[in-house]
Amino acid sequence: MPNPASERYISVEDLDGIDPEAFDVIGVIPRNQRDPRYGLYVVLKEKPPFATRLLIEVDDPDNKHVLAHLRRHFRL
């Protein structure tokens, strides 16, 4: 049975150390299922042969500067 993918949590401030070409954006999930305003995670999956999932913590989903930084970094 294969090992499950490892997960790493980082903040948006740590994003500049991540190579955007090594990851695919696969989605967004709320940090708290009961209150989506609490924040969210942007979920990335490392391209093969690696299997790391990277979850970027976004404390304020309404912060346009943070969202713009994510879009620019990952060319979304």
PQR file with spaces between the fields and no chain letter, atoms N, CA, C, O and H, PARSE charges and radii, in Angstrom:
ATOM       1  N    MET     1       0.839   -1.175    0.000 -0.4000 1.5000
ATOM       2  CA   MET     1       0.000    0.000    0.000 -0.0000 2.0000
ATOM       3  C    MET     1       0.887    1.243    0.000  0.5500 1.7000
ATOM       4  O    MET     1       1.810    1.322    0.811 -0.5500 1.4000
ATOM       5  N    PRO     2       0.641    2.215   -0.879 -0.5600 1.5000
ATOM       6  CA   PRO     2       1.505    3.400   -0.935  0.2800 2.0000
ATOM       7  C    PRO     2       1.307    4.296    0.282  0.5500 1.7000
ATOM       8  O    PRO     2       0.237    4.318    0.892 -0.5500 1.4000
ATOM       9  N    ASN     3       2.352    5.026    0.617 -0.4000 1.5000
ATOM      10  CA   ASN     3       2.272    5.971    1.725 -0.0000 2.0000
ATOM      11  C    ASN     3       1.387    7.147    1.319  0.5500 1.7000
ATOM      12  O    ASN     3       1.400    7.555    0.158 -0.5500 1.4000
ATOM      13  H    ASN     3       3.220    5.008    0.122  0.4000 1.0000
ATOM      14  N    PRO     4       0.621    7.696    2.261 -0.5600 1.5000
ATOM      15  CA   PRO     4      -0.172    8.882    1.918  0.2800 2.0000
ATOM      16  C    PRO     4       0.751   10.064    1.662  0.5500 1.7000
ATOM      17  O    PRO     4       1.876   10.118    2.159 -0.5500 1.4000
ATOM      18  N    ALA     5       0.254   10.993    0.888 -0.4000 1.5000
ATOM      19  CA   ALA     5       1.044   12.185    0.590 -0.0000 2.0000
ATOM      20  C    ALA     5       1.307   12.969    1.871  0.5500 1.7000
ATOM      21  O    ALA     5       0.442   13.062    2.741 -0.5500 1.4000
ATOM      22  H    ALA     5      -0.660   10.948    0.484  0.4000 1.0000
ATOM      23  N    SER     6       2.493   13.524    1.977 -0.4000 1.5000
ATOM      24  CA   SER     6       2.783   14.356    3.138 -0.0000 2.0000
ATOM      25  C    SER     6       2.174   15.738    2.916  0.5500 1.7000
ATOM      26  O    SER     6       1.956   16.161    1.780 -0.5500 1.4000
ATOM      27  H    SER     6       3.196   13.449    1.270  0.4000 1.0000
ATOM      28  N    GLU     7       1.906   16.428    4.013 -0.4000 1.5000
ATOM      29  CA   GLU     7       1.327   17.767    3.942 -0.0000 2.0000
ATOM      30  C    GLU     7       2.235   18.755    4.655  0.5500 1.7000
ATOM      31  O    GLU     7       2.825   18.453    5.693 -0.5500 1.4000
ATOM      32  H    GLU     7       2.084   16.085    4.936  0.4000 1.0000
ATOM      33  N    ARG     8       2.331   19.939    4.073 -0.4000 1.5000
ATOM      34  CA   ARG     8       3.074   21.045    4.689 -0.0000 2.0000
ATOM      35  C    ARG     8       2.169   22.249    4.734  0.5500 1.7000
ATOM      36  O    ARG     8       1.476   22.552    3.763 -0.5500 1.4000
ATOM      37  H    ARG     8       1.852   20.184    3.230  0.4000 1.0000
ATOM      38  N    TYR     9       2.172   22.933    5.852 -0.4000 1.5000
ATOM      39  CA   TYR     9       1.391   24.154    6.007 -0.0000 2.0000
ATOM      40  C    TYR     9       2.349   25.335    6.006  0.5500 1.7000
ATOM      41  O    TYR     9       3.350   25.329    6.722 -0.5500 1.4000
ATOM      42  H    TYR     9       2.735   22.687    6.641  0.4000 1.0000
ATOM      43  N    ILE    10       2.045   26.339    5.210 -0.4000 1.5000
ATOM      44  CA   ILE    10       2.859   27.548    5.190 -0.0000 2.0000
ATOM      45  C    ILE    10       1.941   28.762    5.175  0.5500 1.7000
ATOM      46  O    ILE    10       0.751   28.657    4.880 -0.5500 1.4000
ATOM      47  H    ILE    10       1.232   26.344    4.628  0.4000 1.0000
ATOM      48  N    SER    11       2.515   29.909    5.496 -0.4000 1.5000
ATOM      49  CA   SER    11       1.759   31.157    5.422 -0.0000 2.0000
ATOM      50  C    SER    11       2.059   31.821    4.085  0.5500 1.7000
ATOM      51  O    SER    11       2.981   31.427    3.372 -0.5500 1.4000
ATOM      52  H    SER    11       3.482   29.994    5.735  0.4000 1.0000
ATOM      53  N    VAL    12       1.279   32.817    3.766 -0.4000 1.5000
ATOM      54  CA   VAL    12       1.480   33.546    2.509 -0.0000 2.0000
ATOM      55  C    VAL    12       2.853   34.220    2.512  0.5500 1.7000
ATOM      56  O    VAL    12       3.464   34.372    1.455 -0.5500 1.4000
ATOM      57  H    VAL    12       0.530   33.138    4.345  0.4000 1.0000
ATOM      58  N    GLU    13       3.342   34.624    3.680 -0.4000 1.5000
ATOM      59  CA   GLU    13       4.653   35.277    3.770 -0.0000 2.0000
ATOM      60  C    GLU    13       5.780   34.344    3.342  0.5500 1.7000
ATOM      61  O    GLU    13       6.818   34.813    2.876 -0.5500 1.4000
ATOM      62  H    GLU    13       2.845   34.500    4.539  0.4000 1.0000
ATOM      63  N    ASP    14       5.596   33.030    3.491 -0.4000 1.5000
ATOM      64  CA   ASP    14       6.615   32.055    3.111 -0.0000 2.0000
ATOM      65  C    ASP    14       6.544   31.652    1.643  0.5500 1.7000
ATOM      66  O    ASP    14       7.329   30.821    1.187 -0.5500 1.4000
ATOM      67  H    ASP    14       4.753   32.649    3.869  0.4000 1.0000
ATOM      68  N    LEU    15       5.624   32.225    0.917 -0.4000 1.5000
ATOM      69  CA   LEU    15       5.357   31.818   -0.457 -0.0000 2.0000
ATOM      70  C    LEU    15       6.523   32.075   -1.402  0.5500 1.7000
ATOM      71  O    LEU    15       6.709   31.325   -2.361 -0.5500 1.4000
ATOM      72  H    LEU    15       4.986   32.900    1.287  0.4000 1.0000
ATOM      73  N    ASP    16       7.304   33.108   -1.156 -0.4000 1.5000
ATOM      74  CA   ASP    16       8.399   33.459   -2.078 -0.0000 2.0000
ATOM      75  C    ASP    16       9.479   32.383   -2.151  0.5500 1.7000
ATOM      76  O    ASP    16      10.243   32.357   -3.116 -0.5500 1.4000
ATOM      77  H    ASP    16       7.152   33.717   -0.378  0.4000 1.0000
ATOM      78  N    GLY    17       9.564   31.503   -1.168 -0.4000 1.5000
ATOM      79  CA   GLY    17      10.538   30.419   -1.198 -0.0000 2.0000
ATOM      80  C    GLY    17      10.046   29.184   -1.940  0.5500 1.7000
ATOM      81  O    GLY    17      10.757   28.181   -2.004 -0.5500 1.4000
ATOM      82  H    GLY    17       8.944   31.524   -0.384  0.4000 1.0000
ATOM      83  N    ILE    18       8.842   29.239   -2.501 -0.4000 1.5000
ATOM      84  CA   ILE    18       8.241   28.100   -3.191 -0.0000 2.0000
ATOM      85  C    ILE    18       8.328   28.304   -4.696  0.5500 1.7000
ATOM      86  O    ILE    18       7.972   29.366   -5.207 -0.5500 1.4000
ATOM      87  H    ILE    18       8.265   30.054   -2.449  0.4000 1.0000
ATOM      88  N    ASP    19       8.804   27.285   -5.402 -0.4000 1.5000
ATOM      89  CA   ASP    19       8.881   27.332   -6.862 -0.0000 2.0000
ATOM      90  C    ASP    19       7.492   27.075   -7.447  0.5500 1.7000
ATOM      91  O    ASP    19       6.969   25.970   -7.301 -0.5500 1.4000
ATOM      92  H    ASP    19       9.093   26.423   -4.987  0.4000 1.0000
ATOM      93  N    PRO    20       6.879   28.067   -8.108 -0.5600 1.5000
ATOM      94  CA   PRO    20       5.525   27.880   -8.627  0.2800 2.0000
ATOM      95  C    PRO    20       5.436   26.826   -9.727  0.5500 1.7000
ATOM      96  O    PRO    20       4.356   26.293   -9.982 -0.5500 1.4000
ATOM      97  N    GLU    21       6.548   26.522  -10.377 -0.4000 1.5000
ATOM      98  CA   GLU    21       6.544   25.512  -11.439 -0.0000 2.0000
ATOM      99  C    GLU    21       6.499   24.091  -10.894  0.5500 1.7000
ATOM     100  O    GLU    21       6.216   23.154  -11.640 -0.5500 1.4000
ATOM     101  H    GLU    21       7.425   26.956  -10.171  0.4000 1.0000
ATOM     102  N    ALA    22       6.772   23.917   -9.609 -0.4000 1.5000
ATOM     103  CA   ALA    22       6.821   22.582   -9.012 -0.0000 2.0000
ATOM     104  C    ALA    22       5.461   22.128   -8.472  0.5500 1.7000
ATOM     105  O    ALA    22       5.321   20.980   -8.048 -0.5500 1.4000
ATOM     106  H    ALA    22       7.002   24.678   -9.002  0.4000 1.0000
ATOM     107  N    PHE    23       4.455   23.015   -8.481 -0.4000 1.5000
ATOM     108  CA   PHE    23       3.164   22.709   -7.881 -0.0000 2.0000
ATOM     109  C    PHE    23       2.018   23.049   -8.828  0.5500 1.7000
ATOM     110  O    PHE    23       2.124   23.948   -9.662 -0.5500 1.4000
ATOM     111  H    PHE    23       4.568   23.947   -8.824  0.4000 1.0000
ATOM     112  N    ASP    24       0.929   22.314   -8.679 -0.4000 1.5000
ATOM     113  CA   ASP    24      -0.338   22.614   -9.346 -0.0000 2.0000
ATOM     114  C    ASP    24      -1.337   23.024   -8.278  0.5500 1.7000
ATOM     115  O    ASP    24      -1.429   22.386   -7.229 -0.5500 1.4000
ATOM     116  H    ASP    24       0.843   21.583   -8.002  0.4000 1.0000
ATOM     117  N    VAL    25      -2.087   24.090   -8.543 -0.4000 1.5000
ATOM     118  CA   VAL    25      -3.148   24.495   -7.622 -0.0000 2.0000
ATOM     119  C    VAL    25      -4.323   23.551   -7.843  0.5500 1.7000
ATOM     120  O    VAL    25      -4.803   23.402   -8.967 -0.5500 1.4000
ATOM     121  H    VAL    25      -2.012   24.609   -9.394  0.4000 1.0000
ATOM     122  N    ILE    26      -4.789   22.910   -6.763 -0.4000 1.5000
ATOM     123  CA   ILE    26      -5.889   21.960   -6.936 -0.0000 2.0000
ATOM     124  C    ILE    26      -7.176   22.393   -6.249  0.5500 1.7000
ATOM     125  O    ILE    26      -8.216   21.768   -6.454 -0.5500 1.4000
ATOM     126  H    ILE    26      -4.400   23.031   -5.850  0.4000 1.0000
ATOM     127  N    GLY    27      -7.135   23.434   -5.447 -0.4000 1.5000
ATOM     128  CA   GLY    27      -8.380   23.896   -4.848 -0.0000 2.0000
ATOM     129  C    GLY    27      -8.195   24.771   -3.635  0.5500 1.7000
ATOM     130  O    GLY    27      -7.083   25.137   -3.255 -0.5500 1.4000
ATOM     131  H    GLY    27      -6.290   23.942   -5.280  0.4000 1.0000
ATOM     132  N    VAL    28      -9.338   25.097   -3.036 -0.4000 1.5000
ATOM     133  CA   VAL    28      -9.389   25.922   -1.837 -0.0000 2.0000
ATOM     134  C    VAL    28     -10.353   25.256   -0.869  0.5500 1.7000
ATOM     135  O    VAL    28     -11.439   24.827   -1.259 -0.5500 1.4000
ATOM     136  H    VAL    28     -10.242   24.799   -3.345  0.4000 1.0000
ATOM     137  N    ILE    29      -9.951   25.171    0.402 -0.4000 1.5000
ATOM     138  CA   ILE    29     -10.829   24.611    1.427 -0.0000 2.0000
ATOM     139  C    ILE    29     -10.880   25.573    2.609  0.5500 1.7000
ATOM     140  O    ILE    29      -9.891   26.250    2.892 -0.5500 1.4000
ATOM     141  H    ILE    29      -9.069   25.520    0.719  0.4000 1.0000
ATOM     142  N    PRO    30     -12.024   25.644    3.308 -0.5600 1.5000
ATOM     143  CA   PRO    30     -12.092   26.508    4.497  0.2800 2.0000
ATOM     144  C    PRO    30     -11.292   25.918    5.644  0.5500 1.7000
ATOM     145  O    PRO    30     -11.207   24.699    5.791 -0.5500 1.4000
ATOM     146  N    ARG    31     -10.704   26.793    6.460 -0.4000 1.5000
ATOM     147  CA   ARG    31      -9.962   26.325    7.638 -0.0000 2.0000
ATOM     148  C    ARG    31     -10.910   25.795    8.696  0.5500 1.7000
ATOM     149  O    ARG    31     -10.543   24.912    9.472 -0.5500 1.4000
ATOM     150  H    ARG    31     -10.773   27.784    6.341  0.4000 1.0000
ATOM     151  N    ASN    32     -12.119   26.319    8.737 -0.4000 1.5000
ATOM     152  CA   ASN    32     -13.118   25.890    9.713 -0.0000 2.0000
ATOM     153  C    ASN    32     -14.414   25.648    8.946  0.5500 1.7000
ATOM     154  O    ASN    32     -15.003   26.586    8.407 -0.5500 1.4000
ATOM     155  H    ASN    32     -12.418   27.036    8.107  0.4000 1.0000
ATOM     156  N    GLN    33     -14.858   24.396    8.895 -0.4000 1.5000
ATOM     157  CA   GLN    33     -16.058   24.043    8.127 -0.0000 2.0000
ATOM     158  C    GLN    33     -17.304   24.774    8.631  0.5500 1.7000
ATOM     159  O    GLN    33     -18.207   25.064    7.845 -0.5500 1.4000
ATOM     160  H    GLN    33     -14.380   23.634    9.332  0.4000 1.0000
ATOM     161  N    ARG    34     -17.364   25.071    9.915 -0.4000 1.5000
ATOM     162  CA   ARG    34     -18.549   25.730   10.479 -0.0000 2.0000
ATOM     163  C    ARG    34     -18.587   27.225   10.201  0.5500 1.7000
ATOM     164  O    ARG    34     -19.663   27.821   10.165 -0.5500 1.4000
ATOM     165  H    ARG    34     -16.631   24.836   10.553  0.4000 1.0000
ATOM     166  N    ASP    35     -17.433   27.828   10.006 -0.4000 1.5000
ATOM     167  CA   ASP    35     -17.376   29.272    9.759 -0.0000 2.0000
ATOM     168  C    ASP    35     -16.346   29.566    8.680  0.5500 1.7000
ATOM     169  O    ASP    35     -15.173   29.764    8.993 -0.5500 1.4000
ATOM     170  H    ASP    35     -16.558   27.343   10.036  0.4000 1.0000
ATOM     171  N    PRO    36     -16.760   29.599    7.406 -0.5600 1.5000
ATOM     172  CA   PRO    36     -15.811   29.824    6.311  0.2800 2.0000
ATOM     173  C    PRO    36     -15.113   31.183    6.364  0.5500 1.7000
ATOM     174  O    PRO    36     -14.083   31.363    5.714 -0.5500 1.4000
ATOM     175  N    ARG    37     -15.645   32.137    7.119 -0.4000 1.5000
ATOM     176  CA   ARG    37     -14.999   33.447    7.235 -0.0000 2.0000
ATOM     177  C    ARG    37     -13.747   33.388    8.095  0.5500 1.7000
ATOM     178  O    ARG    37     -12.979   34.349    8.137 -0.5500 1.4000
ATOM     179  H    ARG    37     -16.481   31.991    7.647  0.4000 1.0000
ATOM     180  N    TYR    38     -13.535   32.273    8.781 -0.4000 1.5000
ATOM     181  CA   TYR    38     -12.389   32.106    9.674 -0.0000 2.0000
ATOM     182  C    TYR    38     -11.075   32.058    8.905  0.5500 1.7000
ATOM     183  O    TYR    38     -10.015   32.254    9.500 -0.5500 1.4000
ATOM     184  H    TYR    38     -14.159   31.492    8.748  0.4000 1.0000
ATOM     185  N    GLY    39     -11.113   31.810    7.637 -0.4000 1.5000
ATOM     186  CA   GLY    39      -9.907   31.722    6.819 -0.0000 2.0000
ATOM     187  C    GLY    39      -9.998   30.538    5.886  0.5500 1.7000
ATOM     188  O    GLY    39     -10.974   29.789    5.907 -0.5500 1.4000
ATOM     189  H    GLY    39     -11.974   31.650    7.154  0.4000 1.0000
ATOM     190  N    LEU    40      -8.980   30.373    5.069 -0.4000 1.5000
ATOM     191  CA   LEU    40      -8.991   29.268    4.121 -0.0000 2.0000
ATOM     192  C    LEU    40      -7.589   28.784    3.846  0.5500 1.7000
ATOM     193  O    LEU    40      -6.601   29.434    4.188 -0.5500 1.4000
ATOM     194  H    LEU    40      -8.187   30.982    5.052  0.4000 1.0000
ATOM     195  N    TYR    41      -7.528   27.621    3.218 -0.4000 1.5000
ATOM     196  CA   TYR    41      -6.275   27.049    2.742 -0.0000 2.0000
ATOM     197  C    TYR    41      -6.331   26.953    1.227  0.5500 1.7000
ATOM     198  O    TYR    41      -7.322   26.476    0.673 -0.5500 1.4000
ATOM     199  H    TYR    41      -8.330   27.093    2.940  0.4000 1.0000
ATOM     200  N    VAL    42      -5.286   27.396    0.555 -0.4000 1.5000
ATOM     201  CA   VAL    42      -5.120   27.143   -0.873 -0.0000 2.0000
ATOM     202  C    VAL    42      -4.303   25.859   -0.955  0.5500 1.7000
ATOM     203  O    VAL    42      -3.201   25.785   -0.412 -0.5500 1.4000
ATOM     204  H    VAL    42      -4.481   27.783    1.005  0.4000 1.0000
ATOM     205  N    VAL    43      -4.840   24.852   -1.631 -0.4000 1.5000
ATOM     206  CA   VAL    43      -4.225   23.525   -1.655 -0.0000 2.0000
ATOM     207  C    VAL    43      -3.460   23.338   -2.966  0.5500 1.7000
ATOM     208  O    VAL    43      -4.005   23.517   -4.055 -0.5500 1.4000
ATOM     209  H    VAL    43      -5.736   24.912   -2.072  0.4000 1.0000
ATOM     210  N    LEU    44      -2.181   22.974   -2.832 -0.4000 1.5000
ATOM     211  CA   LEU    44      -1.315   22.724   -3.984 -0.0000 2.0000
ATOM     212  C    LEU    44      -0.830   21.287   -3.933  0.5500 1.7000
ATOM     213  O    LEU    44      -0.669   20.719   -2.853 -0.5500 1.4000
ATOM     214  H    LEU    44      -1.738   22.829   -1.948  0.4000 1.0000
ATOM     215  N    LYS    45      -0.603   20.709   -5.080 -0.4000 1.5000
ATOM     216  CA   LYS    45      -0.046   19.354   -5.149 -0.0000 2.0000
ATOM     217  C    LYS    45       1.247   19.419   -5.933  0.5500 1.7000
ATOM     218  O    LYS    45       1.298   19.964   -7.035 -0.5500 1.4000
ATOM     219  H    LYS    45      -0.734   21.170   -5.957  0.4000 1.0000
ATOM     220  N    GLU    46       2.290   18.856   -5.347 -0.4000 1.5000
ATOM     221  CA   GLU    46       3.595   18.855   -6.003 -0.0000 2.0000
ATOM     222  C    GLU    46       3.554   17.938   -7.217  0.5500 1.7000
ATOM     223  O    GLU    46       2.970   16.856   -7.170 -0.5500 1.4000
ATOM     224  H    GLU    46       2.248   18.413   -4.451  0.4000 1.0000
ATOM     225  N    LYS    47       4.169   18.372   -8.285 -0.4000 1.5000
ATOM     226  CA   LYS    47       4.184   17.586   -9.513 -0.0000 2.0000
ATOM     227  C    LYS    47       5.041   16.332   -9.338  0.5500 1.7000
ATOM     228  O    LYS    47       5.991   16.338   -8.555 -0.5500 1.4000
ATOM     229  H    LYS    47       4.644   19.252   -8.323  0.4000 1.0000
ATOM     230  N    PRO    48       4.710   15.247  -10.066 -0.5600 1.5000
ATOM     231  CA   PRO    48       5.477   13.992   -9.950  0.2800 2.0000
ATOM     232  C    PRO    48       6.959   14.221  -10.193  0.5500 1.7000
ATOM     233  O    PRO    48       7.323   15.124  -10.945 -0.5500 1.4000
ATOM     234  N    PRO    49       7.806   13.439   -9.586 -0.5600 1.5000
ATOM     235  CA   PRO    49       7.581   12.190   -8.861  0.2800 2.0000
ATOM     236  C    PRO    49       7.280   12.382   -7.376  0.5500 1.7000
ATOM     237  O    PRO    49       7.199   11.396   -6.644 -0.5500 1.4000
ATOM     238  N    PHE    50       7.115   13.606   -6.915 -0.4000 1.5000
ATOM     239  CA   PHE    50       6.884   13.862   -5.492 -0.0000 2.0000
ATOM     240  C    PHE    50       5.382   13.888   -5.213  0.5500 1.7000
ATOM     241  O    PHE    50       4.574   13.986   -6.136 -0.5500 1.4000
ATOM     242  H    PHE    50       7.181   14.407   -7.510  0.4000 1.0000
ATOM     243  N    ALA    51       5.024   13.801   -3.961 -0.4000 1.5000
ATOM     244  CA   ALA    51       3.604   13.751   -3.624 -0.0000 2.0000
ATOM     245  C    ALA    51       3.248   14.657   -2.449  0.5500 1.7000
ATOM     246  O    ALA    51       2.313   14.357   -1.707 -0.5500 1.4000
ATOM     247  H    ALA    51       5.681   13.721   -3.211  0.4000 1.0000
ATOM     248  N    THR    52       3.960   15.737   -2.271 -0.4000 1.5000
ATOM     249  CA   THR    52       3.682   16.641   -1.160 -0.0000 2.0000
ATOM     250  C    THR    52       2.477   17.512   -1.478  0.5500 1.7000
ATOM     251  O    THR    52       2.350   18.060   -2.573 -0.5500 1.4000
ATOM     252  H    THR    52       4.719   15.981   -2.874  0.4000 1.0000
ATOM     253  N    ARG    53       1.598   17.624   -0.491 -0.4000 1.5000
ATOM     254  CA   ARG    53       0.510   18.593   -0.596 -0.0000 2.0000
ATOM     255  C    ARG    53       0.908   19.801    0.229  0.5500 1.7000
ATOM     256  O    ARG    53       1.342   19.666    1.373 -0.5500 1.4000
ATOM     257  H    ARG    53       1.701   17.179    0.399  0.4000 1.0000
ATOM     258  N    LEU    54       0.762   20.959   -0.343 -0.4000 1.5000
ATOM     259  CA   LEU    54       1.130   22.202    0.320 -0.0000 2.0000
ATOM     260  C    LEU    54      -0.150   22.983    0.572  0.5500 1.7000
ATOM     261  O    LEU    54      -0.916   23.237   -0.357 -0.5500 1.4000
ATOM     262  H    LEU    54       0.410   21.069   -1.273  0.4000 1.0000
ATOM     263  N    LEU    55      -0.385   23.361    1.813 -0.4000 1.5000
ATOM     264  CA   LEU    55      -1.572   24.132    2.167 -0.0000 2.0000
ATOM     265  C    LEU    55      -1.118   25.512    2.615  0.5500 1.7000
ATOM     266  O    LEU    55      -0.402   25.649    3.607 -0.5500 1.4000
ATOM     267  H    LEU    55       0.237   23.154    2.568  0.4000 1.0000
ATOM     268  N    ILE    56      -1.537   26.527    1.883 -0.4000 1.5000
ATOM     269  CA   ILE    56      -1.159   27.906    2.186 -0.0000 2.0000
ATOM     270  C    ILE    56      -2.284   28.530    3.004  0.5500 1.7000
ATOM     271  O    ILE    56      -3.427   28.608    2.555 -0.5500 1.4000
ATOM     272  H    ILE    56      -2.119   26.416    1.078  0.4000 1.0000
ATOM     273  N    GLU    57      -1.941   28.968    4.202 -0.4000 1.5000
ATOM     274  CA   GLU    57      -2.931   29.552    5.099 -0.0000 2.0000
ATOM     275  C    GLU    57      -3.218   30.999    4.697  0.5500 1.7000
ATOM     276  O    GLU    57      -2.306   31.819    4.588 -0.5500 1.4000
ATOM     277  H    GLU    57      -1.012   28.903    4.567  0.4000 1.0000
ATOM     278  N    VAL    58      -4.488   31.296    4.481 -0.4000 1.5000
ATOM     279  CA   VAL    58      -4.932   32.654    4.189 -0.0000 2.0000
ATOM     280  C    VAL    58      -5.877   33.044    5.321  0.5500 1.7000
ATOM     281  O    VAL    58      -6.999   32.545    5.403 -0.5500 1.4000
ATOM     282  H    VAL    58      -5.229   30.630    4.569  0.4000 1.0000
ATOM     283  N    ASP    59      -5.413   33.943    6.196 -0.4000 1.5000
ATOM     284  CA   ASP    59      -6.205   34.320    7.365 -0.0000 2.0000
ATOM     285  C    ASP    59      -7.440   35.135    7.004  0.5500 1.7000
ATOM     286  O    ASP    59      -8.505   34.943    7.592 -0.5500 1.4000
ATOM     287  H    ASP    59      -4.502   34.349    6.129  0.4000 1.0000
ATOM     288  N    ASP    60      -7.306   36.035    6.051 -0.4000 1.5000
ATOM     289  CA   ASP    60      -8.422   36.904    5.667 -0.0000 2.0000
ATOM     290  C    ASP    60      -8.723   36.706    4.188  0.5500 1.7000
ATOM     291  O    ASP    60      -8.018   37.260    3.345 -0.5500 1.4000
ATOM     292  H    ASP    60      -6.441   36.190    5.573  0.4000 1.0000
ATOM     293  N    PRO    61      -9.758   35.925    3.847 -0.5600 1.5000
ATOM     294  CA   PRO    61     -10.064   35.671    2.447  0.2800 2.0000
ATOM     295  C    PRO    61     -10.528   36.913    1.684  0.5500 1.7000
ATOM     296  O    PRO    61     -10.616   36.889    0.457 -0.5500 1.4000
ATOM     297  N    ASP    62     -10.823   37.997    2.404 -0.4000 1.5000
ATOM     298  CA   ASP    62     -11.245   39.237    1.750 -0.0000 2.0000
ATOM     299  C    ASP    62     -10.081   40.187    1.478  0.5500 1.7000
ATOM     300  O    ASP    62     -10.287   41.256    0.901 -0.5500 1.4000
ATOM     301  H    ASP    62     -10.751   38.017    3.402  0.4000 1.0000
ATOM     302  N    ASN    63      -8.873   39.823    1.877 -0.4000 1.5000
ATOM     303  CA   ASN    63      -7.702   40.676    1.686 -0.0000 2.0000
ATOM     304  C    ASN    63      -7.247   40.595    0.230  0.5500 1.7000
ATOM     305  O    ASN    63      -6.654   39.602   -0.192 -0.5500 1.4000
ATOM     306  H    ASN    63      -8.706   38.956    2.345  0.4000 1.0000
ATOM     307  N    LYS    64      -7.529   41.635   -0.519 -0.4000 1.5000
ATOM     308  CA   LYS    64      -7.238   41.635   -1.964 -0.0000 2.0000
ATOM     309  C    LYS    64      -5.740   41.608   -2.249  0.5500 1.7000
ATOM     310  O    LYS    64      -5.325   41.076   -3.279 -0.5500 1.4000
ATOM     311  H    LYS    64      -8.012   42.441   -0.177  0.4000 1.0000
ATOM     312  N    HIS    65      -4.928   42.161   -1.371 -0.4000 1.5000
ATOM     313  CA   HIS    65      -3.480   42.158   -1.577 -0.0000 2.0000
ATOM     314  C    HIS    65      -2.916   40.734   -1.500  0.5500 1.7000
ATOM     315  O    HIS    65      -2.067   40.352   -2.306 -0.5500 1.4000
ATOM     316  H    HIS    65      -5.265   42.593   -0.534  0.4000 1.0000
ATOM     317  N    VAL    66      -3.390   39.961   -0.533 -0.4000 1.5000
ATOM     318  CA   VAL    66      -2.933   38.574   -0.379 -0.0000 2.0000
ATOM     319  C    VAL    66      -3.371   37.745   -1.586  0.5500 1.7000
ATOM     320  O    VAL    66      -2.579   36.985   -2.143 -0.5500 1.4000
ATOM     321  H    VAL    66      -4.080   40.272    0.122  0.4000 1.0000
ATOM     322  N    LEU    67      -4.630   37.892   -1.985 -0.4000 1.5000
ATOM     323  CA   LEU    67      -5.134   37.126   -3.131 -0.0000 2.0000
ATOM     324  C    LEU    67      -4.406   37.508   -4.417  0.5500 1.7000
ATOM     325  O    LEU    67      -4.127   36.647   -5.251 -0.5500 1.4000
ATOM     326  H    LEU    67      -5.274   38.509   -1.532  0.4000 1.0000
ATOM     327  N    ALA    68      -4.098   38.784   -4.581 -0.4000 1.5000
ATOM     328  CA   ALA    68      -3.350   39.218   -5.764 -0.0000 2.0000
ATOM     329  C    ALA    68      -1.940   38.634   -5.755  0.5500 1.7000
ATOM     330  O    ALA    68      -1.417   38.251   -6.802 -0.5500 1.4000
ATOM     331  H    ALA    68      -4.324   39.484   -3.904  0.4000 1.0000
ATOM     332  N    HIS    69      -1.326   38.565   -4.574 -0.4000 1.5000
ATOM     333  CA   HIS    69       0.014   37.974   -4.464 -0.0000 2.0000
ATOM     334  C    HIS    69      -0.015   36.497   -4.865  0.5500 1.7000
ATOM     335  O    HIS    69       0.875   36.030   -5.576 -0.5500 1.4000
ATOM     336  H    HIS    69      -1.750   38.876   -3.724  0.4000 1.0000
ATOM     337  N    LEU    70      -1.036   35.760   -4.412 -0.4000 1.5000
ATOM     338  CA   LEU    70      -1.177   34.355   -4.795 -0.0000 2.0000
ATOM     339  C    LEU    70      -1.370   34.212   -6.304  0.5500 1.7000
ATOM     340  O    LEU    70      -0.748   33.352   -6.929 -0.5500 1.4000
ATOM     341  H    LEU    70      -1.760   36.139   -3.835  0.4000 1.0000
ATOM     342  N    ARG    71      -2.213   35.034   -6.883 -0.4000 1.5000
ATOM     343  CA   ARG    71      -2.455   34.963   -8.336 -0.0000 2.0000
ATOM     344  C    ARG    71      -1.189   35.242   -9.124  0.5500 1.7000
ATOM     345  O    ARG    71      -0.886   34.539  -10.088 -0.5500 1.4000
ATOM     346  H    ARG    71      -2.718   35.732   -6.376  0.4000 1.0000
ATOM     347  N    ARG    72      -0.446   36.267   -8.721 -0.4000 1.5000
ATOM     348  CA   ARG    72       0.801   36.591   -9.429 -0.0000 2.0000
ATOM     349  C    ARG    72       1.821   35.474   -9.291  0.5500 1.7000
ATOM     350  O    ARG    72       2.469   35.096  -10.267 -0.5500 1.4000
ATOM     351  H    ARG    72      -0.692   36.839   -7.938  0.4000 1.0000
ATOM     352  N    HIS    73       1.967   34.941   -8.076 -0.4000 1.5000
ATOM     353  CA   HIS    73       2.991   33.925   -7.826 -0.0000 2.0000
ATOM     354  C    HIS    73       2.720   32.650   -8.621  0.5500 1.7000
ATOM     355  O    HIS    73       3.646   32.047   -9.163 -0.5500 1.4000
ATOM     356  H    HIS    73       1.440   35.247   -7.283  0.4000 1.0000
ATOM     357  N    PHE    74       1.465   32.244   -8.691 -0.4000 1.5000
ATOM     358  CA   PHE    74       1.125   30.994   -9.381 -0.0000 2.0000
ATOM     359  C    PHE    74       0.560   31.219  -10.778  0.5500 1.7000
ATOM     360  O    PHE    74       0.103   30.282  -11.432 -0.5500 1.4000
ATOM     361  H    PHE    74       0.713   32.734   -8.250  0.4000 1.0000
ATOM     362  N    ARG    75       0.596   32.470  -11.227 -0.4000 1.5000
ATOM     363  CA   ARG    75       0.138   32.826  -12.585 -0.0000 2.0000
ATOM     364  C    ARG    75      -1.282   32.326  -12.850  0.5500 1.7000
ATOM     365  O    ARG    75      -1.545   31.647  -13.843 -0.5500 1.4000
ATOM     366  H    ARG    75       0.967   33.232  -10.695  0.4000 1.0000
ATOM     367  N    LEU    76      -2.180   32.675  -11.946 -0.4000 1.5000
ATOM     368  CA   LEU    76      -3.582   32.253  -12.067 -0.0000 2.0000
ATOM     369  C    LEU    76      -4.402   33.294  -12.793  0.5500 1.7000
ATOM     370  O    LEU    76      -5.604   33.109  -12.987 -0.5500 1.4000
ATOM     371  H    LEU    76      -1.967   33.226  -11.139  0.4000 1.0000
